[in-house]
Coordinates of N, CA and C in Angstrom, one line a residue:
M1 N 11.7 -2.4 15.6 CA 12.5 -2.5 14.5 C 12.7 -1.1 13.8
G2 N 14.2 -0.5 13.9 CA 14.6 0.8 13.3 C 14.2 0.8 11.9
R3 N 14.8 1.8 11.4 CA 15.1 2.1 9.9 C 16.0 1.2 9.5
R4 N 15.7 0.5 8.5 CA 16.6 -0.6 7.8 C 17.3 0.0 6.6
A5 N 18.3 -0.7 6.1 CA 19.0 -0.2 5.2 C 18.0 -0.6 3.7
R6 N 18.1 0.3 2.9 CA 17.5 0.2 1.7 C 18.3 -0.7 0.5
R7 N 17.3 -1.4 -0.1 CA 18.1 -2.5 -1.1 C 18.5 -1.7 -2.1
E8 N 19.6 -2.0 -2.4 CA 20.7 -1.3 -3.5 C 19.8 -1.2 -4.8
G9 N 19.8 0.2 -5.4 CA 19.2 0.2 -6.6 C 17.7 0.5 -6.8
V10 N 17.3 0.6 -5.5 CA 15.6 0.5 -5.6 C 15.5 1.8 -5.0
E11 N 14.4 2.8 -6.0 CA 14.2 4.2 -5.4 C 12.5 4.2 -5.3
T12 N 12.5 3.3 -4.1 CA 10.8 3.5 -3.9 C 9.9 4.7 -3.6
A13 N 10.9 5.3 -2.8 CA 10.0 6.7 -2.5 C 9.8 7.4 -3.6
E14 N 10.5 7.6 -4.4 CA 10.5 8.2 -5.9 C 9.2 7.6 -6.6
W15 N 9.3 6.4 -6.8 CA 8.5 5.7 -7.5 C 7.0 5.8 -6.9
L16 N 6.9 5.7 -5.6 CA 5.5 5.9 -5.0 C 5.0 7.5 -5.3
Q17 N 5.9 8.3 -5.1 CA 5.5 9.7 -5.6 C 5.0 9.9 -7.0
M18 N 5.9 9.3 -7.9 CA 5.3 9.2 -9.2 C 3.9 8.5 -9.5
L19 N 3.7 7.6 -8.8 CA 2.3 6.6 -8.6 C 1.3 7.6 -8.2
R20 N 1.7 8.4 -7.3 CA 0.6 9.2 -6.5 C 0.1 10.4 -7.6
R21 N 1.3 10.8 -8.1 CA 0.8 12.0 -9.3 C 0.0 11.5 -10.4
M22 N 0.4 10.0 -10.9 CA -0.5 9.1 -11.7 C -2.1 9.0 -11.4
L23 N -2.2 8.8 -10.2 CA -3.6 8.4 -9.6 C -4.4 9.8 -9.6
R24 N -3.4 11.0 -9.0 CA -4.4 12.5 -9.2 C -4.7 12.5 -10.8
A25 N -3.9 12.4 -11.5 CA -4.1 12.6 -13.0 C -5.3 11.7 -13.5
A26 N -5.3 10.5 -12.9 CA -6.3 9.7 -13.2 C -7.5 10.2 -12.9
G27 N -7.7 10.8 -11.6 CA -8.9 11.3 -11.2 C -9.4 12.5 -12.0
R28 N -8.6 13.1 -12.3 CA -9.1 14.5 -13.4 C -9.5 14.0 -14.7
R29 N -8.9 13.0 -15.3 CA -8.9 12.4 -16.7 C -10.4 11.9 -16.5
V30 N -10.7 11.0 -15.4 CA -11.9 10.2 -15.2 C -13.0 11.3 -15.0
G31 N -12.7 12.5 -14.7 CA -13.5 13.5 -14.3 C -14.3 13.8 -15.8
D32 N -13.4 13.7 -16.6 CA -14.0 14.3 -18.0 C -14.7 12.8 -18.8
A33 N -14.6 11.8 -18.1 CA -14.8 10.5 -18.9 C -16.3 10.1 -18.6
D34 N -16.7 8.9 -18.9 CA -18.1 8.5 -18.3 C -17.9 7.3 -17.2
E35 N -19.2 6.7 -16.9 CA -19.1 6.0 -15.9 C -18.4 4.7 -16.0
V36 N -18.1 4.1 -17.1 CA -17.3 3.0 -17.3 C -15.9 3.1 -16.7
E37 N -15.1 4.4 -17.4 CA -14.1 5.0 -16.3 C -14.1 5.1 -15.0
L38 N -15.0 5.7 -14.3 CA -15.2 5.8 -13.3 C -15.2 4.4 -12.2
G39 N -16.0 3.6 -12.7 CA -16.1 2.1 -12.1 C -14.5 1.7 -12.3
M40 N -13.8 1.8 -13.1 CA -12.3 1.2 -13.5 C -11.5 1.9 -12.3
L41 N -11.9 3.2 -12.2 CA -11.1 3.9 -11.0 C -11.4 3.4 -9.7
L42 N -12.5 3.3 -9.3 CA -12.9 2.5 -8.3 C -12.3 1.3 -8.1
E43 N -12.3 0.3 -8.9 CA -11.5 -0.7 -8.9 C -10.0 -0.8 -8.2
L44 N -9.5 0.2 -8.8 CA -7.9 0.3 -8.0 C -7.9 0.6 -6.5
R45 N -8.9 0.6 -6.0 CA -8.9 0.6 -4.4 C -8.7 -0.8 -4.1
H46 N -9.3 -1.9 -4.8 CA -8.9 -3.3 -4.4 C -7.5 -3.7 -4.6
D47 N -7.0 -3.1 -5.7 CA -5.8 -3.2 -6.2 C -4.6 -2.7 -5.2
L48 N -5.0 -1.8 -4.9 CA -4.3 -0.9 -3.6 C -4.2 -1.3 -2.2
D49 N -5.3 -2.1 -1.9 CA -5.5 -2.6 -0.7 C -4.5 -4.1 -0.6
N50 N -4.9 -4.6 -1.8 CA -3.9 -5.9 -2.1 C -2.5 -5.7 -2.3
A51 N -2.2 -4.7 -2.7 CA -0.7 -4.0 -2.7 C -0.1 -3.6 -1.3
I52 N -1.0 -3.0 -0.5 CA -0.6 -2.9 0.8 C -0.4 -4.1 1.6
A53 N -1.4 -4.9 1.5 CA -1.3 -6.3 2.2 C -0.2 -6.9 1.8
E54 N 0.2 -7.1 0.6 CA 1.4 -7.6 0.1 C 2.6 -7.2 0.7
A55 N 2.4 -5.7 0.9 CA 4.1 -5.0 1.1 C 3.9 -5.5 2.7
V56 N 2.8 -5.5 3.4 CA 3.1 -6.1 4.9 C 3.4 -7.0 5.0
R57 N 3.0 -8.1 4.4 CA 3.1 -9.6 4.5 C 5.1 -9.3 4.3
A58 N 5.5 -8.9 3.2 CA 6.9 -8.8 2.9 C 7.6 -8.3 4.0
Q59 N 7.0 -7.0 4.5 CA 7.8 -6.4 5.6 C 8.0 -7.4 6.8
R60 N 6.8 -8.4 7.3 CA 6.9 -9.2 8.4 C 7.8 -10.1 8.1
D61 N 7.9 -10.7 6.6 CA 8.6 -11.9 6.3 C 10.1 -11.7 6.6
R62 N 10.6 -10.0 6.3 CA 11.9 -9.6 6.5 C 12.0 -9.1 8.0
G63 N 11.3 -9.4 8.8 CA 11.4 -9.3 10.5 C 10.8 -8.2 10.8
A64 N 9.9 -7.3 10.0 CA 9.3 -6.0 10.8 C 8.2 -6.5 11.7
S65 N 8.3 -5.7 12.9 CA 7.5 -6.1 13.9 C 6.0 -5.3 13.6
W66 N 4.9 -5.9 14.4 CA 4.0 -5.2 14.4 C 3.7 -3.8 14.7
S67 N 4.7 -3.6 15.7 CA 4.9 -2.2 16.2 C 5.2 -1.4 15.1
F68 N 6.3 -1.7 14.2 CA 7.0 -1.0 13.2 C 5.9 -1.0 12.2
I69 N 5.0 -1.9 11.9 CA 3.9 -1.8 10.8 C 3.0 -0.7 11.3
A70 N 2.6 -0.8 12.5 CA 1.6 0.4 13.2 C 2.1 1.6 12.9
S71 N 3.4 1.7 13.3 CA 4.0 3.1 13.1 C 3.9 3.6 11.7
A72 N 4.2 2.5 10.6 CA 4.1 3.1 9.5 C 3.1 3.3 8.8
T73 N 1.8 2.7 9.5 CA 0.5 2.8 8.7 C -0.3 3.9 9.7
G74 N 0.1 4.2 10.8 CA -0.6 5.0 11.4 C -1.9 4.6 12.5
T75 N -1.5 3.4 12.7 CA -2.4 2.6 13.5 C -1.8 1.9 14.6
S76 N -2.6 1.3 15.6 CA -2.1 0.8 16.7 C -1.4 -0.8 16.6
R77 N -0.7 -1.2 17.3 CA 0.1 -2.4 16.9 C -1.2 -3.8 16.7
Q78 N -2.3 -3.5 17.7 CA -3.3 -4.6 17.5 C -4.1 -4.4 16.5
A79 N -4.0 -3.0 15.8 CA -5.1 -2.7 14.7 C -4.5 -3.3 13.6
A80 N -2.9 -3.0 13.5 CA -2.3 -3.4 12.3 C -2.4 -5.1 12.1
Q81 N -2.3 -5.9 13.2 CA -2.2 -7.3 13.2 C -3.7 -7.6 12.8
Q82 N -4.6 -6.9 13.6 CA -5.7 -7.6 12.9 C -6.1 -7.3 11.6
R83 N -5.7 -6.3 11.1 CA -5.8 -6.1 9.5 C -5.3 -6.8 8.5
W84 N -4.0 -6.7 8.9 CA -3.1 -7.6 7.9 C -2.6 -9.1 8.5
G85 N -3.0 -9.2 9.8 CA -2.2 -10.6 10.3 C -3.0 -12.0 9.6
E86 N -2.4 -12.8 10.1 CA -2.8 -14.2 9.5 C -4.4 -14.5 10.0
K87 N -5.2 -14.9 9.5 CA -6.6 -15.0 10.0 C -6.5 -16.6 10.4
V88 N -7.0 -16.7 11.6 CA -6.4 -18.2 12.2 C -8.2 -18.6 12.5
S89 N -8.6 -19.6 12.0 CA -9.8 -20.3 12.3 C -9.8 -20.9 13.7
A90 N -11.0 -20.7 14.2 CA -11.5 -21.2 15.5 C -11.8 -22.7 15.6

């Protein structure tokens, strides 16, 4: 799947850049805080993992191939499918 058209009115790249700046600032702030805030910052990893999984599901729902997902995530197609694909019980 090649580059797809962006949804009108959505500035995702700029929004993600802002989020990155906020996370970096959070690290600096927590450096001056105590262990409670450090624990809260660590919990954000779980939230980020869930957000990525949700984004992959939405990309797949919109027709993105596993090869496209792999390219975007810097993994192989098989690794992307194993990590974010539907788990099938044997």
